[in-house]
CSV table of C-alpha atoms and ligand atoms in Angstrom, one decimal:
chain,number,residue,atom,x,y,z
A,227,MET,CA,14.3,-2.2,20.5
A,228,GLN,CA,17.4,-1.6,18.5
A,229,LEU,CA,18.0,-2.5,14.9
A,230,TYR,CA,21.1,-2.3,12.8
A,231,ASN,CA,21.6,-1.7,9.1
A,232,LEU,CA,22.6,-4.9,7.3
A,233,LYS,CA,24.9,-2.8,5.0
A,234,ASP,CA,26.5,-0.8,7.8
A,235,HIS,CA,26.4,-2.3,11.2
A,236,ASN,CA,27.4,1.0,12.8
A,237,GLU,CA,24.0,2.5,11.9
A,238,VAL,CA,21.8,1.5,14.9
A,239,VAL,CA,18.3,2.9,15.2
A,240,SER,CA,15.2,2.6,17.5
A,241,PHE,CA,12.0,0.8,16.4
A,242,SER,CA,10.3,4.1,15.8
A,243,LYS,CA,13.1,5.3,13.6
A,244,ALA,CA,13.2,2.1,11.6
A,245,VAL,CA,9.4,2.2,11.1
A,246,THR,CA,9.3,5.8,9.9
A,247,GLN,CA,12.4,5.7,7.9
A,248,GLY,CA,11.9,2.3,6.2
A,249,LEU,CA,15.5,1.8,4.9
A,250,GLY,CA,18.9,2.7,6.3
A,251,LYS,CA,22.0,4.2,4.6
A,252,ASN,CA,22.8,2.8,1.1
A,253,GLN,CA,19.3,1.3,1.0
A,254,GLY,CA,20.3,-1.2,3.7
A,255,LEU,CA,17.6,-3.2,5.5
A,256,PHE,CA,17.2,-2.9,9.3
A,257,PHE,CA,17.5,-6.1,11.4
A,258,PRO,CA,16.8,-6.6,15.1
A,259,SER,CA,20.0,-6.4,17.3
A,260,ILE,CA,18.5,-9.1,19.5
A,261,ILE,CA,16.1,-11.9,18.4
A,262,PRO,CA,14.2,-12.6,21.6
A,263,SER,CA,13.9,-16.3,22.4
A,264,PHE,CA,11.4,-18.2,24.5
A,265,SER,CA,12.0,-21.4,26.5
A,266,LYS,CA,9.9,-24.5,25.9
A,267,ASP,CA,7.7,-23.7,28.9
A,268,GLU,CA,7.2,-20.1,27.7
A,269,ILE,CA,6.3,-21.3,24.2
A,270,ASP,CA,3.7,-23.7,25.7
A,271,HIS,CA,2.3,-20.8,27.7
A,272,LEU,CA,2.1,-18.6,24.6
A,273,LEU,CA,0.4,-21.3,22.6
A,274,ASN,CA,-2.5,-21.3,25.2
A,275,LEU,CA,-3.2,-17.6,24.8
A,276,ASN,CA,-5.7,-16.1,22.3
A,277,PHE,CA,-4.4,-14.6,19.0
A,278,VAL,CA,-4.3,-11.0,20.2
A,279,ASP,CA,-2.8,-11.7,23.7
A,280,ARG,CA,-0.2,-14.0,22.3
A,281,SER,CA,0.7,-11.6,19.4
A,282,THR,CA,1.1,-8.8,22.0
A,283,GLU,CA,3.6,-10.9,23.9
A,284,ILE,CA,5.6,-11.8,20.8
A,285,LEU,CA,5.7,-8.2,19.5
A,286,SER,CA,6.4,-6.8,23.0
A,287,ALA,CA,9.4,-9.1,23.3
A,288,PHE,CA,10.9,-7.3,20.2
A,289,ILE,CA,9.7,-3.8,20.7
A,290,GLY,CA,10.3,-3.6,24.5
A,291,GLU,CA,9.9,-0.4,26.4
A,292,GLU,CA,9.4,1.8,23.4
A,293,ILE,CA,5.7,1.1,23.5
A,294,ASP,CA,3.8,0.4,26.7
A,295,LYS,CA,2.4,-3.2,26.6
A,296,ASP,CA,-1.2,-2.2,27.2
A,297,LEU,CA,-1.1,0.4,24.4
A,298,LEU,CA,0.5,-2.2,22.2
A,299,LYS,CA,-2.2,-4.7,22.9
A,300,GLN,CA,-4.8,-2.1,21.9
A,301,ARG,CA,-2.9,-1.5,18.6
A,302,VAL,CA,-2.6,-5.3,18.0
A,303,ALA,CA,-6.4,-5.7,18.6
A,304,ASN,CA,-7.1,-2.8,16.1
A,305,ALA,CA,-4.9,-4.5,13.5
A,306,PHE,CA,-5.7,-8.2,13.8
A,307,THR,CA,-9.5,-8.1,13.5
A,308,PHE,CA,-9.8,-11.3,11.5
A,309,LYS,CA,-8.8,-14.9,11.8
A,310,ALA,CA,-6.0,-17.1,10.4
A,311,PRO,CA,-7.5,-20.6,10.4
A,312,VAL,CA,-5.7,-23.8,9.5
A,313,THR,CA,-7.9,-25.8,7.1
A,314,PRO,CA,-7.1,-29.6,6.6
A,315,VAL,CA,-6.6,-30.5,3.0
A,316,GLU,CA,-5.2,-34.1,3.2
A,317,LYS,CA,-4.4,-36.4,6.1
A,318,ASP,CA,-0.9,-35.0,6.4
A,319,VAL,CA,-1.4,-31.5,4.9
A,320,GLY,CA,-3.2,-28.4,5.9
A,321,THR,CA,-3.3,-24.8,4.7
A,322,LEU,CA,-2.9,-21.7,6.8
A,323,GLU,CA,-5.5,-19.3,5.4
A,324,LEU,CA,-4.2,-15.8,5.6
A,325,PHE,CA,-6.8,-14.1,3.4
A,326,HIS,CA,-9.7,-13.3,5.7
A,327,GLY,CA,-8.8,-9.6,6.0
A,328,PRO,CA,-10.4,-6.7,4.2
A,329,THR,CA,-8.2,-7.0,1.0
A,330,LEU,CA,-8.2,-10.8,1.0
A,331,ALA,CA,-4.4,-11.4,1.2
A,332,PHE,CA,-1.9,-11.9,3.9
A,333,LYS,CA,-0.5,-8.4,3.3
A,334,ASP,CA,-3.4,-7.2,5.5
A,335,PHE,CA,-1.7,-8.4,8.6
A,336,GLY,CA,1.6,-6.5,8.0
A,337,GLY,CA,-0.1,-3.5,6.4
A,338,ARG,CA,-2.6,-3.0,9.3
A,339,PHE,CA,0.0,-3.4,12.0
A,340,MET,CA,2.3,-0.9,10.2
A,341,ALA,CA,-0.6,1.6,10.0
A,342,GLN,CA,-1.2,1.2,13.8
A,343,MET,CA,2.5,1.7,14.5
A,344,LEU,CA,2.9,4.7,12.3
A,345,GLN,CA,-0.2,6.3,13.9
A,346,HIS,CA,1.2,5.6,17.3
A,347,ILE,CA,4.7,7.0,16.5
A,348,ALA,CA,3.3,10.1,14.7
A,349,GLY,CA,1.1,11.1,17.6
A,350,ASP,CA,-0.5,14.4,16.8
A,351,GLU,CA,1.8,15.1,13.9
A,352,LYS,CA,0.0,15.0,10.5
A,353,ILE,CA,1.6,12.7,7.9
A,354,THR,CA,0.9,11.9,4.3
A,355,ILE,CA,1.6,8.4,2.9
A,356,LEU,CA,2.5,8.4,-0.8
A,357,THR,CA,2.8,5.1,-2.6
A,358,ALA,CA,2.6,3.6,-6.1
A,359,THR,CA,0.9,0.3,-6.8
A,360,SER,CA,0.4,-2.2,-9.5
A,361,GLY,CA,-2.6,-3.5,-7.6
A,362,ASP,CA,-2.3,-5.6,-4.4
A,363,THR,CA,-0.1,-3.3,-2.1
A,364,GLY,CA,-2.3,-0.3,-2.8
A,365,ALA,CA,-5.4,-2.1,-1.6
A,366,ALA,CA,-3.8,-3.3,1.6
A,367,VAL,CA,-2.3,0.1,2.3
A,368,ALA,CA,-5.6,1.9,1.6
A,369,HIS,CA,-7.7,-0.3,3.9
A,370,ALA,CA,-5.0,-0.4,6.6
A,371,PHE,CA,-5.0,3.5,6.9
A,372,TYR,CA,-8.7,4.1,6.2
A,373,GLN,CA,-10.2,6.5,8.8
A,374,ILE,CA,-7.0,6.7,10.8
A,375,PRO,CA,-6.8,10.3,12.2
A,376,ASN,CA,-3.9,12.6,11.1
A,377,ILE,CA,-2.9,10.3,8.3
A,378,LYS,CA,-3.7,11.0,4.6
A,379,VAL,CA,-2.9,8.4,2.0
A,380,VAL,CA,-2.3,9.1,-1.7
A,381,ILE,CA,-2.0,6.1,-4.0
A,382,LEU,CA,-0.9,6.3,-7.6
A,383,TYR,CA,-1.7,3.5,-10.1
A,384,PRO,CA,-1.6,3.1,-13.9
A,385,ASN,CA,-5.0,3.9,-15.4
A,386,GLY,CA,-6.5,0.9,-17.1
A,387,LYS,CA,-3.6,-1.4,-16.1
A,388,ILE,CA,-5.0,-3.0,-12.9
A,389,SER,CA,-8.0,-5.4,-12.8
A,390,PRO,CA,-11.4,-3.7,-12.5
A,391,LEU,CA,-12.1,-5.6,-9.3
A,392,GLN,CA,-8.8,-4.5,-7.8
A,393,GLU,CA,-9.6,-0.9,-8.6
A,394,LYS,CA,-13.0,-1.2,-6.9
A,395,LEU,CA,-11.3,-2.6,-3.8
A,396,PHE,CA,-9.3,0.5,-3.0
A,397,CYS,CA,-10.7,3.3,-5.1
A,398,THR,CA,-14.1,3.4,-3.6
A,399,LEU,CA,-13.2,4.2,0.1
A,400,GLY,CA,-12.9,8.0,0.0
A,401,GLY,CA,-12.3,9.9,3.3
A,402,ASN,CA,-8.6,10.1,4.0
A,403,ILE,CA,-7.8,7.8,1.0
A,404,HIS,CA,-7.0,9.6,-2.2
A,405,THR,CA,-6.5,7.5,-5.3
A,406,ILE,CA,-5.0,8.8,-8.6
A,407,ALA,CA,-5.2,7.0,-11.9
A,408,ILE,CA,-2.1,8.1,-13.8
A,409,GLU,CA,-2.3,8.1,-17.6
A,410,SER,CA,0.8,5.9,-18.0
A,411,ASP,CA,2.4,2.7,-16.7
A,412,PHE,CA,3.5,1.5,-13.2
A,413,ASP,CA,7.1,2.7,-13.7
A,414,ALA,CA,5.9,6.2,-14.3
A,415,CYS,CA,3.9,6.1,-11.1
A,416,GLN,CA,7.0,4.9,-9.2
A,417,ALA,CA,9.0,7.7,-10.8
A,418,LEU,CA,6.5,10.3,-9.6
A,419,VAL,CA,6.7,9.0,-6.0
A,420,LYS,CA,10.5,9.1,-6.2
A,421,GLN,CA,10.4,12.7,-7.4
A,422,ALA,CA,8.1,13.6,-4.5
A,423,PHE,CA,10.5,12.2,-1.9
A,424,ASP,CA,13.4,14.1,-3.5
A,425,ASP,CA,11.4,17.4,-3.1
A,426,GLU,CA,12.5,18.6,0.4
A,427,GLU,CA,10.0,21.5,0.6
A,428,LEU,CA,7.1,19.2,-0.2
A,429,LYS,CA,8.4,16.5,2.1
A,430,VAL,CA,8.4,18.8,5.1
A,431,THR,CA,5.2,20.6,4.3
A,432,ILE,CA,3.0,17.6,4.1
A,433,GLY,CA,5.0,15.2,6.3
A,434,LEU,CA,5.7,12.7,3.5
A,435,ASN,CA,6.2,9.1,4.6
A,436,SER,CA,6.4,5.8,2.7
A,437,ALA,CA,4.6,2.6,3.5
A,438,ASN,CA,7.3,0.4,2.0
A,439,SER,CA,7.0,-3.4,2.0
A,440,ILE,CA,10.5,-3.8,3.6
A,441,ASN,CA,9.2,-2.0,6.7
A,442,ILE,CA,10.3,-3.9,9.8
A,443,SER,CA,6.8,-3.5,11.4
A,444,ARG,CA,5.3,-5.6,8.7
A,445,LEU,CA,7.7,-8.5,9.3
A,446,LEU,CA,7.2,-8.5,13.0
A,447,ALA,CA,3.4,-8.7,12.5
A,448,GLN,CA,3.8,-11.7,10.2
A,449,ILE,CA,5.7,-13.7,12.9
A,450,CYS,CA,2.5,-13.8,14.9
A,451,TYR,CA,0.5,-16.0,12.5
A,452,TYR,CA,3.1,-18.7,12.5
A,453,PHE,CA,2.5,-19.1,16.2
A,454,GLU,CA,-1.2,-19.0,15.5
A,455,ALA,CA,-0.9,-21.8,13.0
A,456,PHE,CA,1.2,-23.9,15.4
A,457,ALA,CA,-1.4,-23.4,18.2
A,458,GLN,CA,-4.1,-25.0,16.1
A,459,LEU,CA,-2.2,-28.2,15.4
A,460,THR,CA,-2.2,-31.5,17.4
A,461,LYS,CA,0.9,-32.5,19.4
A,462,GLN,CA,1.7,-35.1,16.7
A,463,GLN,CA,1.5,-32.6,13.9
A,464,GLN,CA,3.5,-30.0,15.8
A,465,SER,CA,6.3,-32.5,16.3
A,466,GLN,CA,7.2,-32.9,12.6
A,467,LEU,CA,6.1,-29.6,11.1
A,468,VAL,CA,7.2,-28.5,7.6
A,469,ILE,CA,5.9,-25.2,6.3
A,470,SER,CA,5.9,-24.2,2.6
A,471,VAL,CA,5.9,-20.5,1.8
A,472,PRO,CA,5.0,-19.1,-1.6
A,473,SER,CA,7.8,-16.5,-2.0
A,474,GLY,CA,8.3,-13.3,-4.0
A,475,ASN,CA,10.2,-10.7,-1.9
A,476,PHE,CA,10.8,-13.4,0.8
A,477,GLY,CA,9.2,-11.3,3.6
A,478,ASP,CA,6.8,-14.1,4.6
A,479,LEU,CA,9.6,-16.6,4.8
A,480,THR,CA,11.7,-14.2,6.8
A,481,ALA,CA,8.9,-13.9,9.4
A,482,GLY,CA,8.6,-17.7,9.6
A,483,LEU,CA,12.3,-18.1,10.2
A,484,LEU,CA,12.2,-15.4,12.9
A,485,ALA,CA,9.4,-17.4,14.6
A,486,LYS,CA,11.6,-20.5,14.5
A,487,ALA,CA,14.6,-18.5,15.8
A,488,MET,CA,12.5,-17.4,18.7
A,489,GLY,CA,12.0,-21.0,19.7
A,490,LEU,CA,8.9,-22.1,17.9
A,491,PRO,CA,9.9,-25.7,17.0
A,492,ILE,CA,9.2,-25.8,13.2
A,493,LYS,CA,11.2,-28.6,11.7
A,494,ARG,CA,12.0,-27.0,8.4
A,495,PHE,CA,10.8,-24.6,5.7
A,496,ILE,CA,10.3,-24.8,1.9
A,497,ALA,CA,10.8,-21.6,-0.1
A,498,ALA,CA,8.5,-22.0,-3.1
A,499,THR,CA,9.0,-19.8,-6.2
A,500,ASN,CA,7.6,-19.6,-9.7
A,501,GLU,CA,9.7,-19.3,-12.8
A,502,ASN,CA,11.4,-16.3,-11.1
A,503,ASP,CA,13.9,-18.6,-9.4
A,504,THR,CA,16.9,-16.5,-8.4
A,505,VAL,CA,17.0,-18.1,-4.9
A,506,PRO,CA,16.8,-21.8,-5.8
A,507,ARG,CA,19.5,-21.2,-8.4
A,508,TYR,CA,21.6,-19.3,-5.9
A,509,LEU,CA,21.4,-22.1,-3.4
A,510,GLU,CA,22.5,-24.6,-6.0
A,511,THR,CA,25.3,-22.6,-7.7
A,512,LYS,CA,26.2,-20.1,-4.9
A,513,VAL,CA,26.0,-17.4,-7.6
A,514,TRP,CA,23.5,-14.5,-7.2
A,515,ALA,CA,22.3,-14.0,-10.8
A,516,PRO,CA,18.8,-12.5,-11.1
A,517,ASN,CA,17.3,-12.9,-14.6
A,518,LYS,CA,14.8,-10.6,-16.2
A,519,THR,CA,11.5,-10.9,-14.3
A,520,VAL,CA,9.0,-13.1,-16.1
A,521,ALA,CA,5.2,-12.7,-15.9
A,522,THR,CA,3.4,-15.7,-14.4
A,523,ILE,CA,-0.1,-16.5,-13.1
A,524,SER,CA,1.3,-16.2,-9.5
A,525,ASN,CA,2.1,-12.6,-10.3
A,526,ALA,CA,2.6,-11.4,-6.7
A,527,MET,CA,5.7,-13.6,-6.7
A,528,ASP,CA,7.1,-12.2,-10.0
A,529,VAL,CA,10.2,-10.8,-8.3
A,530,SER,CA,13.7,-11.7,-9.6
A,531,ALA,CA,15.7,-9.7,-7.0
A,532,PRO,CA,13.9,-10.5,-3.7
A,533,ASN,CA,14.8,-7.6,-1.3
A,534,ASN,CA,14.4,-9.5,1.9
A,535,TRP,CA,17.0,-12.2,1.1
A,536,PRO,CA,19.8,-10.5,3.1
A,537,ARG,CA,17.6,-10.9,6.2
A,538,VAL,CA,17.1,-14.6,5.5
A,539,GLU,CA,20.9,-15.1,5.2
A,540,GLU,CA,21.4,-13.1,8.4
A,541,ILE,CA,19.1,-15.4,10.4
A,542,PHE,CA,20.8,-18.5,9.1
A,543,ASN,CA,24.2,-17.0,10.0
A,544,LEU,CA,23.2,-15.9,13.4
A,545,LYS,CA,21.6,-19.2,14.3
A,546,GLY,CA,24.3,-21.3,12.8
A,547,TRP,CA,21.8,-23.0,10.6
A,548,ASP,CA,22.7,-24.6,7.2
A,549,LEU,CA,21.1,-23.0,4.1
A,550,SER,CA,21.1,-26.5,2.6
A,551,ASP,CA,18.3,-27.4,5.0
A,552,LEU,CA,16.0,-24.8,3.3
A,553,GLY,CA,13.8,-26.7,0.9
A,554,THR,CA,13.5,-24.9,-2.5
A,555,GLY,CA,12.1,-25.4,-6.0
A,556,LYS,CA,10.3,-23.6,-8.8
A,557,VAL,CA,7.0,-24.4,-10.3
A,558,SER,CA,5.9,-23.5,-13.9
A,559,ASP,CA,2.5,-22.0,-14.8
A,560,LYS,CA,1.5,-25.3,-16.4
A,561,VAL,CA,2.3,-27.3,-13.2
A,562,THR,CA,0.6,-24.6,-11.1
A,563,ALA,CA,-2.6,-24.9,-13.1
A,564,GLU,CA,-2.5,-28.7,-12.9
A,565,THR,CA,-1.9,-28.5,-9.1
A,566,MET,CA,-5.0,-26.2,-8.7
A,567,LYS,CA,-7.1,-28.9,-10.4
A,568,GLU,CA,-5.5,-31.5,-8.2
A,569,LEU,CA,-6.4,-29.5,-5.1
A,570,ASP,CA,-9.9,-28.9,-6.4
A,571,LYS,CA,-10.4,-32.7,-6.7
A,572,LEU,CA,-9.3,-32.9,-3.0
A,573,GLY,CA,-12.2,-30.5,-2.3
A,574,TYR,CA,-10.1,-27.4,-1.8
A,575,ILE,CA,-10.4,-24.4,-4.2
A,576,SER,CA,-7.1,-22.6,-4.3
A,577,GLU,CA,-5.3,-19.9,-6.3
A,578,PRO,CA,-2.0,-19.8,-8.1
A,579,HIS,CA,0.3,-18.6,-5.2
A,580,ALA,CA,-0.8,-21.2,-2.7
A,581,ALA,CA,-0.8,-23.9,-5.4
A,582,VAL,CA,3.0,-23.3,-6.0
A,583,ALA,CA,3.6,-23.8,-2.3
A,584,TYR,CA,1.4,-26.9,-2.1
A,585,ARG,CA,3.1,-28.5,-5.1
A,586,LEU,CA,6.6,-28.4,-3.5
A,587,LEU,CA,5.3,-29.4,-0.1
A,588,ARG,CA,3.5,-32.5,-1.6
A,589,ASP,CA,6.7,-33.4,-3.6
A,590,GLN,CA,9.1,-32.9,-0.7
A,591,LEU,CA,7.1,-34.0,2.4
A,592,GLU,CA,8.5,-37.2,4.0
A,593,ASP,CA,6.7,-40.0,5.8
A,594,GLY,CA,5.7,-39.0,9.4
A,595,GLU,CA,5.9,-35.3,8.7
A,596,TYR,CA,3.0,-32.9,8.7
A,597,GLY,CA,2.9,-30.1,6.1
A,598,LEU,CA,1.4,-26.7,6.1
A,599,PHE,CA,1.3,-24.4,3.0
A,600,LEU,CA,0.4,-20.8,3.3
A,601,GLY,CA,-2.8,-19.6,1.6
A,602,THR,CA,-1.6,-16.1,0.9
A,603,ALA,CA,-4.7,-14.9,-1.1
A,604,HIS,CA,-8.4,-15.6,-1.5
A,605,PRO,CA,-9.2,-17.4,-4.8
A,606,ALA,CA,-11.7,-14.6,-5.6
A,607,LYS,CA,-8.7,-12.2,-5.7
A,608,PHE,CA,-7.5,-14.1,-8.8
A,609,ILE,CA,-10.9,-14.9,-10.1
A,610,GLU,CA,-10.0,-14.7,-13.8
A,611,SER,CA,-7.3,-17.3,-13.7
A,612,VAL,CA,-9.0,-19.5,-11.1
A,613,GLU,CA,-12.3,-19.7,-13.1
A,614,GLY,CA,-10.3,-20.2,-16.3
A,615,ILE,CA,-8.3,-23.1,-14.9
A,616,LEU,CA,-11.1,-24.8,-12.9
A,617,GLU,CA,-13.6,-24.2,-15.8
A,618,ARG,CA,-16.4,-23.0,-13.5
A,619,LYS,CA,-17.6,-20.0,-11.7
A,620,ILE,CA,-16.6,-19.3,-8.1
A,621,ASP,CA,-18.3,-17.0,-5.6
A,622,LEU,CA,-17.1,-13.5,-4.7
A,623,PRO,CA,-16.9,-13.0,-0.9
A,624,LYS,CA,-19.6,-10.5,0.3
A,625,ALA,CA,-17.2,-7.7,1.1
A,626,LEU,CA,-15.8,-7.7,-2.4
A,627,ALA,CA,-19.2,-8.2,-4.1
A,628,ASP,CA,-20.5,-5.1,-2.2
A,629,ARG,CA,-17.5,-3.0,-3.2
A,630,ALA,CA,-17.9,-4.0,-6.8
A,631,ASN,CA,-21.1,-2.0,-7.0
A,632,LEU,CA,-19.7,1.3,-5.6
A,633,ASP,CA,-18.6,4.2,-7.7
A,634,LEU,CA,-14.9,4.9,-8.3
A,635,LEU,CA,-13.6,8.0,-6.6
A,636,SER,CA,-10.2,8.3,-8.3
A,637,LYS,CA,-8.8,11.4,-9.9
A,638,TYR,CA,-7.2,11.2,-13.3
A,639,MET,CA,-3.9,12.8,-14.0
A,640,PRO,CA,-1.1,12.8,-16.6
A,641,ALA,CA,2.3,11.6,-15.5
A,642,ASP,CA,3.3,15.2,-14.7
A,643,PHE,CA,5.0,15.9,-11.4
A,644,SER,CA,4.0,19.5,-11.2
A,645,LYS,CA,0.3,18.5,-11.3
A,646,LEU,CA,0.9,15.9,-8.6
A,647,ARG,CA,2.7,18.4,-6.5
A,648,GLU,CA,-0.1,20.9,-6.8
A,649,PHE,CA,-2.6,18.3,-5.7
A,650,LEU,CA,-0.5,17.2,-2.7
A,651,MET,CA,-0.1,20.8,-1.5
A,652,SER,CA,-3.8,21.5,-1.9
A,653,LEU,CA,-4.9,18.6,0.4
A,654,PRO,CA,-6.7,19.9,3.5
A,655,LYS,CA,-4.2,20.2,6.4
B,21,PLP,C1,3.1,-10.7,-1.7
B,21,PLP,C2,2.5,-12.0,-2.0
B,21,PLP,C3,3.3,-13.2,-2.0
B,21,PLP,C4,4.8,-13.1,-1.8
B,21,PLP,O1,5.2,-12.8,-0.4
B,21,PLP,P1,6.6,-12.3,-0.1
B,21,PLP,O2,6.6,-11.9,1.3
B,21,PLP,O3,6.9,-11.1,-1.0
B,21,PLP,O4,7.6,-13.4,-0.4
B,21,PLP,C5,2.7,-14.4,-2.2
B,21,PLP,N1,1.4,-14.5,-2.4
B,21,PLP,C6,0.6,-13.4,-2.5
B,21,PLP,C7,-0.8,-13.6,-2.8
B,21,PLP,C8,1.1,-12.2,-2.3
B,21,PLP,O5,0.3,-11.1,-2.4
């Protein structure tokens, strides 16, 4: 597989290089030189396979000879150990539930596949993943790399500034997962990570690597669940399918568009955002003008400069599609809360991110169409806001309830790079 840098098309790298490096020159994103495409018969064949076999075919079509197909299948089986069911909500609407993994959010799919790929590429080499988190990503990364040989993970987070349940989710694992509560804010954690990557001696000695959200392996993994959703629908539903994607960094939407570009006949997409509406405004005015990020109840979508947008535009350009066919819109917190109540009345407990996607789907779906909105997180993951809005208690899934009783294993540290460096150098080889 070859990928080019969207900011400098002369920089062309292999899949392995793109996975370990993350970004290209000038912080450019990598994009596949060829988007594989399937004929109608091949799509029909794929839809009849099980999730792991089908996903292996899809990923292998991209990755090609760089990874042997049987080995790839084993990796896919290790990563995709949970289901992505479509649950009906109304006669013409269903939700694709992507939150049945260990950290209860869709990021488990991409995170776990990336971990498998990094392990495969590193081979016997020892590597250390260093990352900063404000909550969600850290949990997905920790669980994805937990107990993977030769890989150590160090996660920095701001002490006291993430929810107690989130902290329990990834700071109780131990083993190869090291968590450090920094006595400062998220920006300070990110600055420490940056300092570590600028330290050549440290980088080489401990084999420093990032597990960045723009990593191409994550996106490829996410393509697979769009096929999985499609396979669960009736012929009638498949023929007029509209998918609404709650969007922050627009990675999930990029993966859906790649699925369509490969030949999966999805009629159209809706990119749903909260008050952080840079993309809807851009499509209306043609001016890219990010505002200051505002905090909302769908906080995983609080992104005002979505970093996957150049990939979205590249797909539309390559395929000759018209950006005006992309549905968009923004949903306020007030309407999000009302929509969660509306869904509750329909018998479906949802959380703020999915509710944003449902709102725009419901408003924009036309007669004869079938709509899917992505359920990106389990309601228990946002238990405070869900219980507050629905005015009743909801159950914690067993995995989370069990974790909530374990002791925290985190170290505590001031925001001091020399202390962090000392710790990293002292980790067992
Ligand atoms: C990350 C996240 C999103 C946004 O996904 P992007 O790929 O960044 O657009 C939406 N919902 C939840 C729950 C998330 O964690």
